[in-house]
Tab-separated table of C-alpha atoms in Angstrom:
chain	number	residue	atom	x	y	z
A	1	MET	CA	117.129	237.555	98.054
A	2	THR	CA	119.845	240.100	97.851
A	3	PRO	CA	120.343	241.926	101.120
A	4	ALA	CA	119.582	245.623	100.976
A	5	ALA	CA	122.610	247.857	100.614
A	6	ALA	CA	123.663	249.397	103.869
A	7	ALA	CA	122.719	253.029	104.119
A	8	PRO	CA	125.658	255.409	104.461
A	9	PRO	CA	126.241	256.376	108.054
A	10	ASN	CA	124.767	259.696	109.037
A	11	ARG	CA	127.465	262.311	109.495
A	12	ALA	CA	127.344	263.537	113.042
A	13	TYR	CA	126.427	267.193	113.313
A	14	ARG	CA	127.539	269.143	116.312
A	15	ARG	CA	126.067	272.544	116.989
A	16	LEU	CA	128.782	275.006	117.890
A	17	SER	CA	128.602	276.692	121.262
A	18	VAL	CA	128.284	280.469	121.387
A	19	GLU	CA	131.994	280.873	122.131
A	20	GLU	CA	133.023	278.411	119.424
A	21	ARG	CA	130.872	280.177	116.834
A	22	ARG	CA	132.218	283.561	117.861
A	23	THR	CA	135.780	282.240	117.581
A	24	GLN	CA	134.979	280.861	114.127
A	25	LEU	CA	133.654	284.224	112.935
A	26	LEU	CA	136.625	286.097	114.361
A	27	GLY	CA	138.960	283.676	112.611
A	28	ALA	CA	137.229	284.329	109.306
A	29	ALA	CA	137.408	288.079	109.863
A	30	LEU	CA	141.097	287.950	110.766
A	31	THR	CA	141.805	285.960	107.608
A	32	LEU	CA	140.306	288.785	105.551
A	33	PHE	CA	141.712	291.651	107.631
A	34	ALA	CA	145.181	290.095	107.320
A	35	HIS	CA	145.221	290.854	103.604
A	36	ARG	CA	142.914	293.840	103.192
A	37	ALA	CA	142.215	297.074	105.005
A	38	PRO	CA	139.196	296.699	107.331
A	39	ASP	CA	137.024	299.175	105.403
A	40	GLU	CA	137.464	297.011	102.291
A	41	VAL	CA	136.025	293.878	103.927
A	42	SER	CA	132.265	293.242	103.815
A	43	LEU	CA	130.160	291.146	106.184
A	44	ASP	CA	129.097	289.054	103.208
A	45	GLU	CA	132.739	288.074	102.698
A	46	VAL	CA	133.158	287.216	106.370
A	47	ALA	CA	130.021	285.071	106.217
A	48	ALA	CA	131.260	283.311	103.066
A	49	VAL	CA	134.684	282.511	104.570
A	50	ALA	CA	133.035	281.211	107.757
A	51	GLY	CA	130.485	279.218	105.751
A	52	VAL	CA	127.515	280.845	107.492
A	53	SER	CA	124.776	283.310	106.598
A	54	ARG	CA	125.057	287.069	106.872
A	55	PRO	CA	122.211	287.215	109.463
A	56	LEU	CA	124.195	284.840	111.665
A	57	VAL	CA	127.172	287.210	111.600
A	58	TYR	CA	124.829	290.032	112.636
A	59	ARG	CA	123.421	287.879	115.433
A	60	TYR	CA	126.868	287.668	117.016
A	61	PHE	CA	128.002	291.152	116.030
A	62	PRO	CA	124.888	293.369	115.899
A	63	GLY	CA	127.112	296.429	115.544
A	64	GLY	CA	128.093	295.195	112.091
A	65	ARG	CA	131.523	295.489	110.544
A	66	GLN	CA	132.821	298.013	113.098
A	67	GLN	CA	132.044	295.758	116.058
A	68	LEU	CA	133.460	292.745	114.238
A	69	TYR	CA	136.625	294.649	113.356
A	70	GLU	CA	137.165	295.817	116.928
A	71	ALA	CA	136.643	292.271	118.230
A	72	ALA	CA	139.043	290.877	115.611
A	73	LEU	CA	141.556	293.585	116.461
A	74	ARG	CA	141.305	292.676	120.135
A	75	SER	CA	141.908	289.027	119.267
A	76	ALA	CA	144.943	289.938	117.130
A	77	ALA	CA	146.251	292.264	119.846
A	78	ASP	CA	146.070	289.487	122.430
A	79	GLU	CA	148.004	287.233	120.056
A	80	LEU	CA	150.564	289.949	119.364
A	81	LYS	CA	151.123	290.587	123.080
A	82	LEU	CA	151.932	286.909	123.519
A	83	CYS	CA	154.791	287.362	121.023
A	84	PHE	CA	156.617	289.449	123.637
A	85	ALA	CA	156.228	286.961	126.493
A	86	GLU	CA	159.487	285.095	127.010
A	87	PRO	CA	160.867	283.272	130.081
A	88	ALA	CA	163.642	285.193	131.837
A	89	GLU	CA	166.214	282.524	131.050
A	90	GLY	CA	169.446	282.758	129.106
A	91	PRO	CA	171.255	285.823	127.709
A	92	PRO	CA	168.879	288.812	127.444
A	93	THR	CA	169.719	289.600	123.802
A	94	GLU	CA	168.912	286.019	122.829
A	95	ARG	CA	165.537	286.357	124.551
A	96	VAL	CA	164.841	289.548	122.602
A	97	THR	CA	165.883	287.748	119.405
A	98	ARG	CA	163.250	285.067	120.022
A	99	VAL	CA	160.638	287.732	120.802
A	100	LEU	CA	161.386	289.551	117.545
A	101	GLY	CA	161.256	286.289	115.622
A	102	ARG	CA	157.677	285.724	116.760
A	103	TYR	CA	156.776	289.367	116.142
A	104	LEU	CA	158.062	289.312	112.561
A	105	ARG	CA	156.234	286.052	111.862
A	106	PHE	CA	153.044	287.786	112.989
A	107	VAL	CA	153.801	290.737	110.691
A	108	ASP	CA	154.485	288.341	107.823
A	109	GLU	CA	151.211	286.465	108.324
A	110	HIS	CA	149.085	289.604	108.739
A	111	ASP	CA	150.894	291.844	106.278
A	112	ALA	CA	148.197	294.102	104.811
A	113	GLY	CA	146.125	294.049	107.987
A	114	PHE	CA	149.174	294.864	110.124
A	115	SER	CA	150.038	297.762	107.825
A	116	ALA	CA	146.497	299.151	107.922
A	117	LEU	CA	146.387	298.755	111.685
A	118	LEU	CA	149.569	300.707	112.430
A	119	ARG	CA	149.276	303.317	109.724
A	120	GLY	CA	145.696	304.205	110.667
A	121	GLY	CA	143.525	306.220	108.366
A	122	SER	CA	140.890	303.509	108.038
A	123	VAL	CA	137.230	304.446	108.364
A	124	ALA	CA	137.106	301.668	110.960
A	125	GLU	CA	139.622	303.483	113.163
A	126	THR	CA	138.183	304.824	116.423
A	127	SER	CA	139.440	305.837	119.842
A	128	ARG	CA	138.788	302.233	120.924
A	129	THR	CA	140.906	300.705	118.159
A	130	THR	CA	143.678	303.219	118.861
A	131	ALA	CA	143.547	302.283	122.546
A	132	ILE	CA	143.915	298.594	121.666
A	133	VAL	CA	147.032	299.306	119.580
A	134	ASP	CA	148.523	301.473	122.345
A	135	GLU	CA	147.837	298.685	124.822
A	136	VAL	CA	149.982	296.334	122.730
A	137	ARG	CA	152.805	298.895	122.681
A	138	ARG	CA	152.672	299.316	126.456
A	139	ALA	CA	152.647	295.557	127.013
A	140	ALA	CA	155.620	295.167	124.660
A	141	ALA	CA	157.538	297.871	126.528
A	142	GLU	CA	156.873	296.226	129.884
A	143	GLN	CA	158.101	292.862	128.592
A	144	ILE	CA	161.304	294.334	127.156
A	145	LEU	CA	161.945	296.187	130.434
A	146	LEU	CA	161.579	292.870	132.257
A	147	HIS	CA	164.339	291.420	130.077
A	148	LEU	CA	166.459	294.442	130.989
A	149	GLY	CA	165.997	293.713	134.678
A	150	ARG	CA	163.355	296.345	135.340
A	151	GLY	CA	160.140	294.792	136.556
A	152	ASP	CA	158.546	293.035	139.517
A	153	GLY	CA	158.708	296.125	141.706
A	154	CYS	CA	161.897	297.556	140.188
A	155	ALA	CA	160.479	300.394	138.125
A	156	ALA	CA	162.442	301.876	135.246
A	157	GLY	CA	163.376	305.547	135.180
A	158	PRO	CA	162.302	307.994	132.466
A	159	ARG	CA	165.417	307.693	130.288
A	160	LEU	CA	165.310	303.894	130.206
A	161	ARG	CA	161.577	303.866	129.508
A	162	MET	CA	162.067	306.376	126.704
A	163	LEU	CA	164.841	304.206	125.262
A	164	VAL	CA	162.598	301.138	125.157
A	165	ARG	CA	159.595	302.989	123.737
A	166	THR	CA	161.812	304.592	121.089
A	167	TRP	CA	163.113	301.165	120.101
A	168	ILE	CA	159.590	299.701	119.879
A	169	ALA	CA	158.611	302.613	117.617
A	170	ALA	CA	161.656	301.804	115.456
A	171	VAL	CA	160.607	298.144	115.297
A	172	GLU	CA	157.123	299.153	114.142
A	173	ALA	CA	158.496	301.555	111.522
A	174	ALA	CA	160.987	298.976	110.262
A	175	SER	CA	158.209	296.375	110.010
A	176	LEU	CA	156.097	298.681	107.851
A	177	ILE	CA	159.052	299.547	105.631
A	178	TRP	CA	159.862	295.834	105.378
A	179	LEU	CA	156.364	295.195	104.039
A	180	ASP	CA	156.720	298.077	101.570
A	181	GLU	CA	160.050	296.630	100.407
A	182	GLU	CA	158.463	293.236	99.663
A	183	LYS	CA	159.890	291.726	102.857
A	184	GLN	CA	163.511	292.447	102.060
A	185	PRO	CA	165.961	291.892	103.653
A	186	ILE	CA	164.981	288.444	104.863
A	187	ALA	CA	163.326	288.292	108.272
A	188	ASP	CA	166.375	286.839	110.059
A	189	GLU	CA	168.556	289.730	108.881
A	190	LEU	CA	165.959	292.301	109.892
A	191	ARG	CA	165.601	290.675	113.300
A	192	ALA	CA	169.371	290.702	113.922
A	193	TRP	CA	169.612	294.337	112.846
A	194	LEU	CA	166.816	295.371	115.223
A	195	VAL	CA	168.488	293.564	118.134
A	196	ASP	CA	171.726	295.381	117.266
A	197	GLN	CA	169.797	298.654	117.439
A	198	LEU	CA	168.585	297.893	120.956
A	199	ILE	CA	172.131	297.070	122.072
A	200	ALA	CA	173.443	300.276	120.483
A	201	LEU	CA	170.741	302.361	122.178
A	202	LEU	CA	171.606	300.807	125.515
A	203	GLY	CA	175.298	301.545	125.022
A	204	ALA	CA	174.754	305.141	123.929
A	205	THR	CA	172.313	305.871	126.767
A	206	ALA	CA	174.530	304.182	129.357
A	207	ALA	CA	177.204	306.800	128.592
A	208	THR	CA	174.998	309.569	130.015
A	209	ASP	CA	172.403	307.857	132.216
A	210	GLU	CA	173.393	306.240	135.478
A	211	GLU	CA	170.466	303.832	135.628
A	212	THR	CA	171.029	302.536	132.092
A	213	ALA	CA	174.735	302.158	132.879
A	214	SER	CA	173.869	299.957	135.864
A	215	VAL	CA	171.454	297.920	133.720
A	216	VAL	CA	174.138	297.334	131.077
A	217	ALA	CA	176.696	296.415	133.754
A	218	ALA	CA	174.309	293.805	135.161
A	219	LEU	CA	173.386	292.366	131.750
A	220	LEU	CA	176.839	292.091	130.166
A	221	PRO	CA	178.010	289.131	132.337
A	222	LEU	CA	174.949	287.183	131.114
A	223	GLU	CA	175.909	287.582	127.444
A	224	THR	CA	178.155	285.249	125.427
A	225	SER	CA	180.682	285.815	122.648
A	226	SER	CA	178.494	283.769	120.274
A	227	GLY	CA	175.324	285.721	121.060
A	228	PRO	CA	174.033	288.963	119.523
A	229	ALA	CA	175.926	291.229	121.933
A	230	GLY	CA	179.200	289.350	121.433
A	231	LYS	CA	178.899	289.352	117.651
A	232	LEU	CA	178.085	293.063	117.565
A	233	ALA	CA	181.037	293.848	119.841
A	234	ALA	CA	183.369	291.952	117.499
A	235	ARG	CA	182.069	293.904	114.495
A	236	LEU	CA	182.361	297.244	116.285
A	237	VAL	CA	185.963	296.890	117.455
A	238	PRO	CA	187.440	297.855	114.053
A	239	VAL	CA	184.991	300.753	113.753
A	240	VAL	CA	185.817	302.077	117.206
A	241	GLY	CA	189.535	301.599	116.524
A	242	GLY	CA	189.254	303.908	113.538
A	243	ALA	CA	187.861	306.633	115.795
A	244	ALA	CA	190.826	306.723	118.197
A	245	HIS	CA	191.834	310.161	116.908
A	246	LEU	CA	188.544	311.550	118.254
A	247	LEU	CA	189.500	310.763	121.843
A	248	PRO	CA	190.897	313.616	123.950
A	249	PRO	CA	194.649	313.462	124.555
A	250	ASP	CA	195.780	312.122	127.932
């Protein structure tokens, strides 16, 4: 008698916990929001990407698309804030270079969603979503100030804070333009250019602001000739040399 064929093993099914299911749904939403404006994404699409039913999405997000969008935005904001966290080790401009590298990778991966988020104008935009975006900007500013030696009880003055916030606004604007220009120049070139801008802002502000001058004086010994500050200095020497006639006579 031929032995009966062995039945295929039952595939183990594990019910997701509440937090795991919520994370799954947010991941599906972020996938869609990364490539489309939030008001163009339907709950049916989120359910399809997550492989669940529409009622299940509503069970976790009874406020519908708006609640889901705000939760996804919060998740993305938390991820974006982590881009700016960097150990206070090594030359400061090299730390900022690594921070910008992570930031631009985030922009690259969330292109359309990032653009919709910063440009606003979506029907999903509310005071809460605006507050989340502003929170990311404040966190980014605090991290950059830490790399400039202003943190842990050493508060920055108004000129230095304005400098950093102005630079972060320039980074945001450049990121949006970069997306409009089909991500040209390449990310590494954009990153280097943005670091150069921060160095230039520090130098220009140090000429008229005592606090910034002391910050620059403390940071310069930490820099190297092969780092961003050293390379920019080497490129600027010929430019500055050509402006000698602008200096007042002795």
